[in-house]
mmCIF file of C-alpha atoms in Angstrom:
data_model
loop_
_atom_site.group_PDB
_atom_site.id
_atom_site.type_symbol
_atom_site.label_atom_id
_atom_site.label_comp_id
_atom_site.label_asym_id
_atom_site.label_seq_id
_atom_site.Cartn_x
_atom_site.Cartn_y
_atom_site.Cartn_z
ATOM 1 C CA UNK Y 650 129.445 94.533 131.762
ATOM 2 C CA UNK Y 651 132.605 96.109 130.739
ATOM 3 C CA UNK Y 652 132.901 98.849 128.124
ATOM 4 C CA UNK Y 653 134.085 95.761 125.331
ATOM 5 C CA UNK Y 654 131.272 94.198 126.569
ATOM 6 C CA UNK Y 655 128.569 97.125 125.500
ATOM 7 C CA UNK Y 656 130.196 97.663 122.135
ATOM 8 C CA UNK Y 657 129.981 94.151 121.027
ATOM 9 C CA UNK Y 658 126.251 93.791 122.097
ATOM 10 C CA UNK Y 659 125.128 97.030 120.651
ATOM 11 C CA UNK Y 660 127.319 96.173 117.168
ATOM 12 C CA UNK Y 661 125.256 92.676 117.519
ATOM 13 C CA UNK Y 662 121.682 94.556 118.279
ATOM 14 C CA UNK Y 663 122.864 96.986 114.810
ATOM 15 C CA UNK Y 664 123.412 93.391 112.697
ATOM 16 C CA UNK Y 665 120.511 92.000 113.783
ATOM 17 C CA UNK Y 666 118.146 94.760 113.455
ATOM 18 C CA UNK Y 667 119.619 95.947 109.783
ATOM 19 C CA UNK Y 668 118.025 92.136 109.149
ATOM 20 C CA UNK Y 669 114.831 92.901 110.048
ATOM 21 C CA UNK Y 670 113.865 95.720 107.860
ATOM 22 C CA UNK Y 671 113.125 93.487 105.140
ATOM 23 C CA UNK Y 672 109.362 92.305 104.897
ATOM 24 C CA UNK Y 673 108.280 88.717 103.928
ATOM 25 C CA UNK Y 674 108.228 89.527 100.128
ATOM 26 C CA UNK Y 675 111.844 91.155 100.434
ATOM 27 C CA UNK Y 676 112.803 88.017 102.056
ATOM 28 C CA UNK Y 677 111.365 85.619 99.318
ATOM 29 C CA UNK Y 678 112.764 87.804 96.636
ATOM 30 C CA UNK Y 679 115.927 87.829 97.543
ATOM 31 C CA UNK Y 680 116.064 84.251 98.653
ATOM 32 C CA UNK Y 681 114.879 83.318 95.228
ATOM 33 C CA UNK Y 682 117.865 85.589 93.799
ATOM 34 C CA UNK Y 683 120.299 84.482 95.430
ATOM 35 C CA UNK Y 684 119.204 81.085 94.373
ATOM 36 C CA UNK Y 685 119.402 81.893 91.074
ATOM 37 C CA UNK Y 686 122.314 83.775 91.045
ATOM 38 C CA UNK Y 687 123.835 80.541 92.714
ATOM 39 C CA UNK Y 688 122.288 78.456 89.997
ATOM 40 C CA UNK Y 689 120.531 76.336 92.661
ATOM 41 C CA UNK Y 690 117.057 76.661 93.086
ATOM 42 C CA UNK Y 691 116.613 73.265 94.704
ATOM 43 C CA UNK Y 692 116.042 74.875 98.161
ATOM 44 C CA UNK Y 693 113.636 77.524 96.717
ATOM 45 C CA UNK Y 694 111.956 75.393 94.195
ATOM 46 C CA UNK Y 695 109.069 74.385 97.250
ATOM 47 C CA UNK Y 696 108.475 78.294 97.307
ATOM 48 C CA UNK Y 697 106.332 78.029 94.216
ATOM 49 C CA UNK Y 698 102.939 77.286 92.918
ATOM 50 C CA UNK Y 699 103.385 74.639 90.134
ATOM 51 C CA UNK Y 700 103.315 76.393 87.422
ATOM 52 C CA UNK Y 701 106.174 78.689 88.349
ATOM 53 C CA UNK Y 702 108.162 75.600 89.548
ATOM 54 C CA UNK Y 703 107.764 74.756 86.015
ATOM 55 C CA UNK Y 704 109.221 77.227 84.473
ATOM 56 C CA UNK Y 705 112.384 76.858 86.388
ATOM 57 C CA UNK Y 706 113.873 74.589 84.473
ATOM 58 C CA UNK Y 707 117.610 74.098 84.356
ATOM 59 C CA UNK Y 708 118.341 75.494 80.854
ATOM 60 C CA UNK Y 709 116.654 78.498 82.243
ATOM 61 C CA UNK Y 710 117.827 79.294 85.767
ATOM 62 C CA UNK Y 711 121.803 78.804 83.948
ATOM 63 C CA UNK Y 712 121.395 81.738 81.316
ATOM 64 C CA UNK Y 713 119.003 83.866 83.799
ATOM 65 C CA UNK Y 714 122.397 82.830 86.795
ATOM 66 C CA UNK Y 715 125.371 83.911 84.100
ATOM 67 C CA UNK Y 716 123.486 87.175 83.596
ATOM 68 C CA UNK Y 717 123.014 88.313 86.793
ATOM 69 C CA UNK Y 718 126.656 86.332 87.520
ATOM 70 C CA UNK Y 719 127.707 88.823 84.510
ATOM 71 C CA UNK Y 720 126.287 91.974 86.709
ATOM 72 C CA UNK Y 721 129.009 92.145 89.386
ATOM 73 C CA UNK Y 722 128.307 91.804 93.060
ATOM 74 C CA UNK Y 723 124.401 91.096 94.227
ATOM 75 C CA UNK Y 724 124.173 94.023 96.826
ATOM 76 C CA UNK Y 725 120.634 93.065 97.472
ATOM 77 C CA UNK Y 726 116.584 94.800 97.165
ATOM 78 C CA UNK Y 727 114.375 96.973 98.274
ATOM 79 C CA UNK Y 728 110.312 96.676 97.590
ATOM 80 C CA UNK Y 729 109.329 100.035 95.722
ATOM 81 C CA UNK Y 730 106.208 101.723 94.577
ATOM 82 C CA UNK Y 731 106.213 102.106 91.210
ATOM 83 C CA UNK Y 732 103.554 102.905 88.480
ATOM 84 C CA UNK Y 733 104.025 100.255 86.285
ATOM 85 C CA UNK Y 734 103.729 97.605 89.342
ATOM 86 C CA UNK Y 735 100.332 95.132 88.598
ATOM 87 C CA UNK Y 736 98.042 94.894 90.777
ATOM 88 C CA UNK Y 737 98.546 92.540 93.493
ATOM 89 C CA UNK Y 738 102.053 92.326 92.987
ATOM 90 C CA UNK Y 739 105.576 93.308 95.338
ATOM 91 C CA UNK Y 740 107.712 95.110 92.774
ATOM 92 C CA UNK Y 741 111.361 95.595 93.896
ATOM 93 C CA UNK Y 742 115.053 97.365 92.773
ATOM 94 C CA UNK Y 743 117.427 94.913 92.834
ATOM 95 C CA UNK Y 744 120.947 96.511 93.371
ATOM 96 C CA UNK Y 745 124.053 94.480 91.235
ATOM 97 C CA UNK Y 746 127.573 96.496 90.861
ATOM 98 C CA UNK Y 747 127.249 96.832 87.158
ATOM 99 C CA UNK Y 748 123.405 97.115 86.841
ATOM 100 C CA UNK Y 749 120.451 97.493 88.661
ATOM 101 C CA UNK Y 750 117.051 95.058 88.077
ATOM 102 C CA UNK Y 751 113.839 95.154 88.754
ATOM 103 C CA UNK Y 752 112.061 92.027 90.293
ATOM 104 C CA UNK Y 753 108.292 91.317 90.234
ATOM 105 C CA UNK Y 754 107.128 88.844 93.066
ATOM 106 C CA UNK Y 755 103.235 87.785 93.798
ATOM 107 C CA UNK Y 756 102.021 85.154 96.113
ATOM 108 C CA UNK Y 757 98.720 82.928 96.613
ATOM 109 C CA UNK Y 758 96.941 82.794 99.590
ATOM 110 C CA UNK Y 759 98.921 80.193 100.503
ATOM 111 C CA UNK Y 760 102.323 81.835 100.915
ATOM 112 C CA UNK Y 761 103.670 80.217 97.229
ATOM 113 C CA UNK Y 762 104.801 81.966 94.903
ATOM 114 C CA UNK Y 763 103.002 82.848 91.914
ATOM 115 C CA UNK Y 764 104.963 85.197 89.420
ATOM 116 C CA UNK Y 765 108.583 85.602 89.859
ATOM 117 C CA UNK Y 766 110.156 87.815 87.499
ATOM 118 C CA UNK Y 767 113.235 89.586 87.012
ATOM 119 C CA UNK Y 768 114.706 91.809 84.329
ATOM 120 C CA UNK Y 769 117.427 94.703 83.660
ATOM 121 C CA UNK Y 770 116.347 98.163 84.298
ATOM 122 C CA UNK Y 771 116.302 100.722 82.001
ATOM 123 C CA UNK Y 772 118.769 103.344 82.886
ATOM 124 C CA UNK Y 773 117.163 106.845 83.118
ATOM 125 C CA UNK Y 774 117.707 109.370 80.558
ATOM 126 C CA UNK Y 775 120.422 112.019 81.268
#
């Protein structure tokens, strides 16, 4: 293997590898973002229990989509311990240009998704 050889497989090993640091809830958070933020939750909607698919309505997924659309670029999340996280639940810091968010995510036994939630944190006091 020549030296252009060895850079392009170990920048390939770095891509994939940055991928895999996310855990299953990171994944299904920020699938569910981006499907929101997309205004498309069509490939997502299977993801949840039927009571959250529900709640997904159209009407709702547009206003919650131009908000986040509103925030900038989606720079993605990270799953954080936090105080205020319920029991049972992922809690996450979901990173926008303009504003950060904080996402709530708990699943079912069977891998659907229970509570999605996702709101505008509060910026910390100066």
């Amino acid at each position: 293997m020549n030296y252009r050889g060895a850079a392009l497989a170990a920048a390939c090993f770095v891509v994939l590898s940055a991928c895999s640091f996310q855990n299953k809830y990171e994944k299904e958070a920020d699938k569910i973002t981006r499907a929101v933020i997309a205004n498309n939750v069509q490939d997502v909607k299977g993801d949840f229990d039927s009571k959250v698919a529900e709640q997904m309505t159209h009407a709702r997924v547009g206003a919650l989509s131009d908000e986040l659309d509103d925030q900038g670029k989606y720079e993605g999340l990270k799953e954080v311990q936090t105080a205020d996280c319920p029991a049972g639940a992922h809690c996450f810091d979901a990173k926008f240009e303009k504003h950060d968010y904080h996402e709530t995510l708990s699943m079912d036994d069977q891998g659907k998704v229970t509570v999605w939630r996702i709101h505008m944190a509060v910026p910390a006091a100066q």
